[in-house]
Structures are given as structure tokens and as C-alpha cells.
Amino acid sequence: MENQHRSLSAIIIAQNEEDCIAQAVESCQPFADEVVVVDGGSEDRTVEISQQHGAVVYHNPWPGYAKQRNYGADQAKHDWVFFLDADEFVDAELAAALNTWQRQPSLAASAFSINRIGDFLGIWLSQRPETHIRLYDKTQFRIKDVLVHETPDVGDAPVINLPGTVLHAGFRTISELAGRFNMYTDLDAQKAHDEGKRFNLLRFLLKPPAKFMQMYLRNGMFRVGKVGLFVASLWSYYIVLKELKLYEIDWAARQSK
């Protein structure tokens, strides 16, 4: 029993990530039996760097987040898969927890969640950890096919949180962050519309300040000074953008009738 080892494939989706892909791949090496990088059509050295660091690279023209993750799971050699983004890396505590998980004789769940924190202007925002399902048995679950915020569709199945952290080194510049917000709010608004949600004036008036208060006070962003104020303000701005774009989609749909 002591020699038991549960095999695991780490899967990273990437496109033009030459500045961070090496760190992502290397952070998976202590626990992954294989590291799979799915490249959506990079024009930089992402593929070359991934291969240099021991990853197996598959090429798949970008079909969207959920489809790309499912494609990666389909290519993986092992039933258990762990997902990481190219601008993320696994800390030592999580790597050790995954090593321990691999040696457990039995498991109480087929899906496991991980805590994630991001950075902003040189500060790790530990006040605002997110929790995402990143480890699961692909023979039982698949990523739900949605435009954004994709996650394994586990239904009512139990999910256990593992110790340790995925660190999201996503901050580059304010301009780049604003561009990503613009892209994600496009997807978020369209997803909301597809799910039957429509623009609501009261929600537009109340949700942005509520988001600011949630981030700044409840999530403790006030503890990191100006940076916390900036982060809370940016997430309030994200909500404004999403709601305005939902209104635009509603308006365009009415005009086409």
C-alpha cells in the first residue's frame, strides 16, 4: 500500500505566454506525472519554452476557455487532471498536498478545490482568496461549456478543499488589466444574456457600490492601503462594464426585431 501512486496530468492552456509559461510548468513538476500544455496558436516562444521545461505540447486553434480545457483533458494520459492557467503557479504547500493526495489509498471525493490569490502592483492579495475546482476525475466530470468562469460540472458531488495555494501572477500593467476586463465583461454579459438575464436599472445602480463595499470592507482590501482601494474600485468598474454591455446586447436584440 505504501508504494501506491495515483497518477496525475497537469494541464495548462496557453497562448502567447512566453513570459510566464516556464514558471507554470516548473511548479507542476514536483507532483505531475505529465504536464500538458495546450497552445491555442501562440506567435511567441510559448511552445518552445514549454517543451524545454518538459511539457508535452498539443496545438488546438482557440475554441474558447471551456472547450480548450476539455480538449486538454481529452489528451491527458491519466484520468485525474489538474488545471492551471499559464500565468499561475503552485506553491510548495499545495505541491506537498498533491503528493500526499497521490499516495492516499482511497478518496472521499472525485473533485477537489484549491484556494487562489492574485497580485496587484507587487502585493499578493491574500485578503481575497478565491476557491476553484482544479483537480478532478475526468472519467466522471467535464468542464461545463460556458463562455467564461468555466468549472467542472460536478453537480451535487462532494468537493474537498486541499491545503496550499495557486498563485495568480496576472498583473502586468493597468492598461493590460483594463483590456482583460474589457474582454471578460464581453463574455460575462453575453453569458448572462444567454442564461435569460436582462438589464435591470436597480441592479445597475446598486451592484457596483455593493461590490466595492464587499471588496474593500468584507474582503479586507482596506488593509493594504491604496492598492486595496484601487482593487475594490476596479472590481466595481468591472460590474459597471458588464451591466452596460448587457444593456447593449438587450438593445441590439430589440433593434433586430
mmCIF file of C-alpha atoms in Angstrom:
data_model
loop_
_atom_site.group_PDB
_atom_site.id
_atom_site.type_symbol
_atom_site.label_atom_id
_atom_site.label_comp_id
_atom_site.label_asym_id
_atom_site.label_seq_id
_atom_site.Cartn_x
_atom_site.Cartn_y
_atom_site.Cartn_z
ATOM 1 C CA MET A 1 0.000 0.000 0.000
ATOM 2 C CA GLU A 2 2.888 2.361 0.790
ATOM 3 C CA ASN A 3 4.055 2.166 -2.842
ATOM 4 C CA GLN A 4 0.704 3.282 -4.219
ATOM 5 C CA HIS A 5 0.842 6.295 -6.508
ATOM 6 C CA ARG A 6 -2.195 7.947 -8.092
ATOM 7 C CA SER A 7 -1.139 9.289 -11.494
ATOM 8 C CA LEU A 8 -1.990 12.858 -12.368
ATOM 9 C CA SER A 9 -1.853 15.021 -15.505
ATOM 10 C CA ALA A 10 -1.391 18.778 -15.096
ATOM 11 C CA ILE A 11 -2.953 20.745 -17.940
ATOM 12 C CA ILE A 12 -2.123 24.340 -18.848
ATOM 13 C CA ILE A 13 -3.905 26.238 -21.613
ATOM 14 C CA ALA A 14 -1.783 28.967 -23.154
ATOM 15 C CA GLN A 15 -1.483 31.489 -25.934
ATOM 16 C CA ASN A 16 1.409 33.956 -26.225
ATOM 17 C CA GLU A 17 2.571 33.382 -22.643
ATOM 18 C CA GLU A 18 6.351 33.218 -23.093
ATOM 19 C CA ASP A 19 6.922 35.480 -20.075
ATOM 20 C CA CYS A 20 5.268 33.150 -17.548
ATOM 21 C CA ILE A 21 4.794 29.643 -19.003
ATOM 22 C CA ALA A 22 8.110 28.323 -17.627
ATOM 23 C CA GLN A 23 7.113 29.101 -14.043
ATOM 24 C CA ALA A 24 3.718 27.450 -14.517
ATOM 25 C CA VAL A 25 5.218 24.265 -15.963
ATOM 26 C CA GLU A 26 8.018 24.053 -13.398
ATOM 27 C CA SER A 27 5.602 24.459 -10.480
ATOM 28 C CA CYS A 28 3.747 21.314 -11.625
ATOM 29 C CA GLN A 29 6.824 19.128 -11.953
ATOM 30 C CA PRO A 30 7.002 18.062 -8.252
ATOM 31 C CA PHE A 31 3.629 16.290 -8.415
ATOM 32 C CA ALA A 32 2.536 15.816 -12.038
ATOM 33 C CA ASP A 33 3.259 12.593 -13.923
ATOM 34 C CA GLU A 34 2.910 14.639 -17.096
ATOM 35 C CA VAL A 35 2.476 18.324 -17.847
ATOM 36 C CA VAL A 36 0.312 19.062 -20.879
ATOM 37 C CA VAL A 37 0.338 22.499 -22.488
ATOM 38 C CA VAL A 38 -2.470 23.181 -24.948
ATOM 39 C CA ASP A 39 -1.397 26.008 -27.220
ATOM 40 C CA GLY A 40 -4.114 27.986 -28.959
ATOM 41 C CA GLY A 41 -1.870 29.500 -31.630
ATOM 42 C CA SER A 42 0.996 31.344 -29.986
ATOM 43 C CA GLU A 43 3.158 33.632 -32.091
ATOM 44 C CA ASP A 44 5.915 33.910 -29.486
ATOM 45 C CA ARG A 45 8.162 31.287 -27.802
ATOM 46 C CA THR A 46 5.443 29.722 -25.629
ATOM 47 C CA VAL A 47 5.650 26.322 -27.327
ATOM 48 C CA GLU A 48 9.455 26.218 -27.369
ATOM 49 C CA ILE A 49 9.761 27.197 -23.697
ATOM 50 C CA SER A 50 7.084 24.693 -22.662
ATOM 51 C CA GLN A 51 8.924 21.872 -24.392
ATOM 52 C CA GLN A 52 12.270 22.964 -22.941
ATOM 53 C CA HIS A 53 10.782 22.589 -19.462
ATOM 54 C CA GLY A 54 9.449 19.102 -20.088
ATOM 55 C CA ALA A 55 5.840 19.727 -21.094
ATOM 56 C CA VAL A 56 4.025 17.824 -23.826
ATOM 57 C CA VAL A 57 2.509 20.394 -26.189
ATOM 58 C CA TYR A 58 -0.698 19.980 -28.187
ATOM 59 C CA HIS A 59 -1.860 22.517 -30.738
ATOM 60 C CA ASN A 60 -5.548 23.424 -30.904
ATOM 61 C CA PRO A 61 -6.813 26.669 -32.501
ATOM 62 C CA TRP A 62 -8.541 28.676 -29.784
ATOM 63 C CA PRO A 63 -12.169 27.437 -29.395
ATOM 64 C CA GLY A 64 -12.976 29.172 -26.087
ATOM 65 C CA TYR A 65 -11.967 28.516 -22.496
ATOM 66 C CA ALA A 66 -14.210 25.562 -21.654
ATOM 67 C CA LYS A 67 -13.636 23.742 -24.942
ATOM 68 C CA GLN A 68 -9.875 24.237 -24.683
ATOM 69 C CA ARG A 69 -9.793 22.811 -21.155
ATOM 70 C CA ASN A 70 -11.867 19.805 -22.199
ATOM 71 C CA TYR A 71 -9.573 19.290 -25.169
ATOM 72 C CA GLY A 72 -6.626 19.241 -22.801
ATOM 73 C CA ALA A 73 -8.326 16.700 -20.547
ATOM 74 C CA ASP A 74 -9.044 14.516 -23.571
ATOM 75 C CA GLN A 75 -5.337 14.491 -24.500
ATOM 76 C CA ALA A 76 -4.127 13.731 -20.969
ATOM 77 C CA LYS A 77 -2.784 10.232 -20.318
ATOM 78 C CA HIS A 78 -4.250 9.992 -16.841
ATOM 79 C CA ASP A 79 -7.822 10.061 -15.522
ATOM 80 C CA TRP A 80 -7.043 12.581 -12.810
ATOM 81 C CA VAL A 81 -6.364 16.062 -14.169
ATOM 82 C CA PHE A 82 -5.216 19.280 -12.526
ATOM 83 C CA PHE A 83 -5.775 22.570 -14.337
ATOM 84 C CA LEU A 84 -3.539 25.608 -14.159
ATOM 85 C CA ASP A 85 -3.516 28.820 -16.176
ATOM 86 C CA ALA A 86 -0.291 29.946 -17.831
ATOM 87 C CA ASP A 87 0.052 32.955 -15.501
ATOM 88 C CA GLU A 88 -0.404 30.853 -12.364
ATOM 89 C CA PHE A 89 1.929 28.663 -10.324
ATOM 90 C CA VAL A 90 1.587 26.191 -7.471
ATOM 91 C CA ASP A 91 3.093 26.993 -4.074
ATOM 92 C CA ALA A 92 5.150 24.469 -2.085
ATOM 93 C CA GLU A 93 2.317 23.695 0.351
ATOM 94 C CA LEU A 94 -0.072 22.768 -2.449
ATOM 95 C CA ALA A 95 2.576 20.693 -4.247
ATOM 96 C CA ALA A 96 3.154 18.757 -0.997
ATOM 97 C CA ALA A 97 -0.613 18.312 -0.506
ATOM 98 C CA LEU A 98 -0.929 16.914 -4.026
ATOM 99 C CA ASN A 99 1.944 14.495 -3.366
ATOM 100 C CA THR A 100 0.129 13.323 -0.223
ATOM 101 C CA TRP A 101 -3.143 13.031 -2.149
ATOM 102 C CA GLN A 102 -1.410 10.810 -4.722
ATOM 103 C CA ARG A 103 -0.424 8.338 -2.006
ATOM 104 C CA GLN A 104 -3.810 8.080 -0.289
ATOM 105 C CA PRO A 105 -5.249 4.561 -0.636
ATOM 106 C CA SER A 106 -8.818 5.846 -1.070
ATOM 107 C CA LEU A 107 -10.517 9.173 -1.686
ATOM 108 C CA ALA A 108 -13.692 10.696 -0.278
ATOM 109 C CA ALA A 109 -14.344 12.784 -3.405
ATOM 110 C CA SER A 110 -13.754 12.820 -7.144
ATOM 111 C CA ALA A 111 -13.224 16.584 -7.272
ATOM 112 C CA PHE A 112 -11.032 18.886 -5.186
ATOM 113 C CA SER A 113 -10.916 22.648 -4.888
ATOM 114 C CA ILE A 114 -7.906 24.910 -4.480
ATOM 115 C CA ASN A 115 -7.527 28.388 -2.989
ATOM 116 C CA ARG A 116 -6.133 31.057 -5.318
ATOM 117 C CA ILE A 117 -4.787 34.545 -4.671
ATOM 118 C CA GLY A 118 -3.726 37.183 -7.159
ATOM 119 C CA ASP A 119 -1.230 40.036 -7.220
ATOM 120 C CA PHE A 120 -1.571 43.741 -7.915
ATOM 121 C CA LEU A 121 1.221 46.331 -8.077
ATOM 122 C CA GLY A 122 3.645 43.991 -6.316
ATOM 123 C CA ILE A 123 1.317 42.901 -3.490
ATOM 124 C CA TRP A 124 -0.214 39.440 -3.070
ATOM 125 C CA LEU A 125 -3.872 39.930 -2.162
ATOM 126 C CA SER A 126 -4.232 37.232 0.462
ATOM 127 C CA GLN A 127 -7.257 39.120 1.827
ATOM 128 C CA ARG A 128 -9.258 37.918 -1.154
ATOM 129 C CA PRO A 129 -8.692 34.199 -1.772
ATOM 130 C CA GLU A 130 -10.878 32.567 -4.389
ATOM 131 C CA THR A 131 -11.769 28.886 -4.406
ATOM 132 C CA HIS A 132 -11.890 26.921 -7.663
ATOM 133 C CA ILE A 133 -12.256 23.248 -8.525
ATOM 134 C CA ARG A 134 -8.965 22.418 -10.233
ATOM 135 C CA LEU A 135 -8.463 18.689 -9.583
ATOM 136 C CA TYR A 136 -10.980 16.098 -10.744
ATOM 137 C CA ASP A 137 -11.525 12.695 -12.294
ATOM 138 C CA LYS A 138 -12.162 13.296 -15.989
ATOM 139 C CA THR A 139 -13.991 9.957 -16.315
ATOM 140 C CA GLN A 140 -16.708 11.409 -14.065
ATOM 141 C CA PHE A 141 -16.793 15.137 -14.866
ATOM 142 C CA ARG A 142 -16.211 17.567 -17.714
ATOM 143 C CA ILE A 143 -15.816 21.317 -17.789
ATOM 144 C CA LYS A 144 -19.217 22.927 -18.301
ATOM 145 C CA ASP A 145 -19.373 24.528 -21.751
ATOM 146 C CA VAL A 146 -19.917 28.200 -20.856
ATOM 147 C CA LEU A 147 -18.303 31.339 -22.247
ATOM 148 C CA VAL A 148 -16.482 32.328 -19.052
ATOM 149 C CA HIS A 149 -15.957 31.233 -15.420
ATOM 150 C CA GLU A 150 -15.824 27.636 -16.596
ATOM 151 C CA THR A 151 -15.539 24.877 -13.995
ATOM 152 C CA PRO A 152 -16.035 21.106 -13.805
ATOM 153 C CA ASP A 153 -19.748 20.309 -13.732
ATOM 154 C CA VAL A 154 -19.787 18.274 -10.524
ATOM 155 C CA GLY A 155 -23.457 18.736 -9.682
ATOM 156 C CA ASP A 156 -24.117 17.672 -6.082
ATOM 157 C CA ALA A 157 -20.972 15.551 -5.816
ATOM 158 C CA PRO A 158 -18.774 16.262 -2.776
ATOM 159 C CA VAL A 159 -15.828 18.606 -3.250
ATOM 160 C CA ILE A 160 -12.908 18.737 -0.792
ATOM 161 C CA ASN A 161 -10.584 21.728 -0.425
ATOM 162 C CA LEU A 162 -6.854 20.973 -0.453
ATOM 163 C CA PRO A 163 -4.326 22.981 1.588
ATOM 164 C CA GLY A 164 -1.989 25.293 -0.246
ATOM 165 C CA THR A 165 -2.459 27.972 -2.867
ATOM 166 C CA VAL A 166 -2.414 28.634 -6.577
ATOM 167 C CA LEU A 167 -0.723 31.995 -7.062
ATOM 168 C CA HIS A 168 -2.109 34.037 -9.940
ATOM 169 C CA ALA A 169 0.629 36.353 -11.212
ATOM 170 C CA GLY A 170 -1.831 38.068 -13.505
ATOM 171 C CA PHE A 171 -0.909 41.710 -13.044
ATOM 172 C CA ARG A 172 1.259 43.253 -15.754
ATOM 173 C CA THR A 173 0.041 46.827 -16.260
ATOM 174 C CA ILE A 174 -3.159 48.756 -15.597
ATOM 175 C CA SER A 175 -3.674 49.067 -19.355
ATOM 176 C CA GLU A 176 -3.338 45.309 -19.855
ATOM 177 C CA LEU A 177 -5.702 44.663 -16.928
ATOM 178 C CA ALA A 178 -8.274 47.065 -18.394
ATOM 179 C CA GLY A 179 -8.011 45.179 -21.695
ATOM 180 C CA ARG A 180 -8.670 41.882 -19.936
ATOM 181 C CA PHE A 181 -11.614 43.388 -18.067
ATOM 182 C CA ASN A 182 -12.987 44.524 -21.423
ATOM 183 C CA MET A 183 -12.651 41.013 -22.861
ATOM 184 C CA TYR A 184 -14.095 39.229 -19.830
ATOM 185 C CA THR A 185 -17.045 41.606 -19.469
ATOM 186 C CA ASP A 186 -17.897 40.909 -23.125
ATOM 187 C CA LEU A 187 -18.086 37.212 -22.267
ATOM 188 C CA ASP A 188 -19.778 37.750 -18.908
ATOM 189 C CA ALA A 189 -22.521 39.922 -20.389
ATOM 190 C CA GLN A 190 -23.162 37.519 -23.263
ATOM 191 C CA LYS A 191 -23.256 34.566 -20.854
ATOM 192 C CA ALA A 192 -25.775 36.399 -18.655
ATOM 193 C CA HIS A 193 -27.932 37.196 -21.689
ATOM 194 C CA ASP A 194 -27.779 33.589 -22.917
ATOM 195 C CA GLU A 195 -28.960 32.466 -19.479
ATOM 196 C CA GLY A 196 -32.010 34.758 -19.700
ATOM 197 C CA LYS A 197 -30.730 37.663 -17.603
ATOM 198 C CA ARG A 198 -31.719 41.157 -18.740
ATOM 199 C CA PHE A 199 -30.581 44.663 -17.834
ATOM 200 C CA ASN A 200 -32.096 45.945 -14.607
ATOM 201 C CA LEU A 201 -31.732 49.600 -13.624
ATOM 202 C CA LEU A 202 -31.902 48.949 -9.885
ATOM 203 C CA ARG A 203 -29.186 46.306 -10.163
ATOM 204 C CA PHE A 204 -27.067 48.727 -12.226
ATOM 205 C CA LEU A 205 -27.385 51.380 -9.524
ATOM 206 C CA LEU A 206 -26.828 49.132 -6.511
ATOM 207 C CA LYS A 207 -24.456 46.355 -7.552
ATOM 208 C CA PRO A 208 -21.289 48.401 -8.366
ATOM 209 C CA PRO A 209 -21.166 50.168 -4.961
ATOM 210 C CA ALA A 210 -22.117 46.903 -3.246
ATOM 211 C CA LYS A 211 -19.188 45.203 -4.989
ATOM 212 C CA PHE A 212 -16.864 47.971 -3.844
ATOM 213 C CA MET A 213 -18.013 47.624 -0.223
ATOM 214 C CA GLN A 214 -17.715 43.848 -0.387
ATOM 215 C CA MET A 215 -14.147 44.029 -1.688
ATOM 216 C CA TYR A 216 -12.965 46.946 0.431
ATOM 217 C CA LEU A 217 -14.574 46.098 3.772
ATOM 218 C CA ARG A 218 -15.709 42.464 3.919
ATOM 219 C CA ASN A 219 -12.733 41.120 1.951
ATOM 220 C CA GLY A 220 -10.340 43.366 3.844
ATOM 221 C CA MET A 221 -8.805 45.312 0.984
ATOM 222 C CA PHE A 222 -8.604 48.359 3.259
ATOM 223 C CA ARG A 223 -5.733 46.566 5.000
ATOM 224 C CA VAL A 224 -3.398 47.051 2.027
ATOM 225 C CA GLY A 225 -3.773 50.820 1.724
ATOM 226 C CA LYS A 226 -4.061 52.468 -1.678
ATOM 227 C CA VAL A 227 -3.658 49.159 -3.513
ATOM 228 C CA GLY A 228 -6.774 47.801 -1.801
ATOM 229 C CA LEU A 229 -8.706 50.946 -2.707
ATOM 230 C CA PHE A 230 -7.628 50.575 -6.336
ATOM 231 C CA VAL A 231 -8.577 46.884 -6.499
ATOM 232 C CA ALA A 232 -12.019 47.464 -4.977
ATOM 233 C CA SER A 233 -12.613 50.347 -7.402
ATOM 234 C CA LEU A 234 -11.564 48.258 -10.390
ATOM 235 C CA TRP A 235 -13.987 45.455 -9.499
ATOM 236 C CA SER A 236 -16.789 47.992 -9.140
ATOM 237 C CA TYR A 237 -15.831 49.239 -12.622
ATOM 238 C CA TYR A 238 -15.973 45.623 -13.873
ATOM 239 C CA ILE A 239 -19.605 45.376 -12.745
ATOM 240 C CA VAL A 240 -20.463 48.683 -14.437
ATOM 241 C CA LEU A 241 -18.954 47.465 -17.718
ATOM 242 C CA LYS A 242 -20.737 44.128 -17.550
ATOM 243 C CA GLU A 243 -24.141 45.699 -16.862
ATOM 244 C CA LEU A 244 -23.704 48.317 -19.608
ATOM 245 C CA LYS A 245 -22.776 45.608 -22.095
ATOM 246 C CA LEU A 246 -25.792 43.555 -21.048
ATOM 247 C CA TYR A 247 -27.937 46.611 -21.781
ATOM 248 C CA GLU A 248 -26.228 46.952 -25.167
ATOM 249 C CA ILE A 249 -26.967 43.314 -26.009
ATOM 250 C CA ASP A 250 -30.621 43.785 -24.995
ATOM 251 C CA TRP A 251 -30.822 46.967 -27.112
ATOM 252 C CA ALA A 252 -29.283 45.276 -30.154
ATOM 253 C CA ALA A 253 -31.704 42.362 -29.837
ATOM 254 C CA ARG A 254 -34.669 44.777 -29.810
ATOM 255 C CA GLN A 255 -33.330 46.641 -32.845
ATOM 256 C CA SER A 256 -33.048 43.441 -34.862
ATOM 257 C CA LYS A 257 -36.731 42.550 -34.452
#
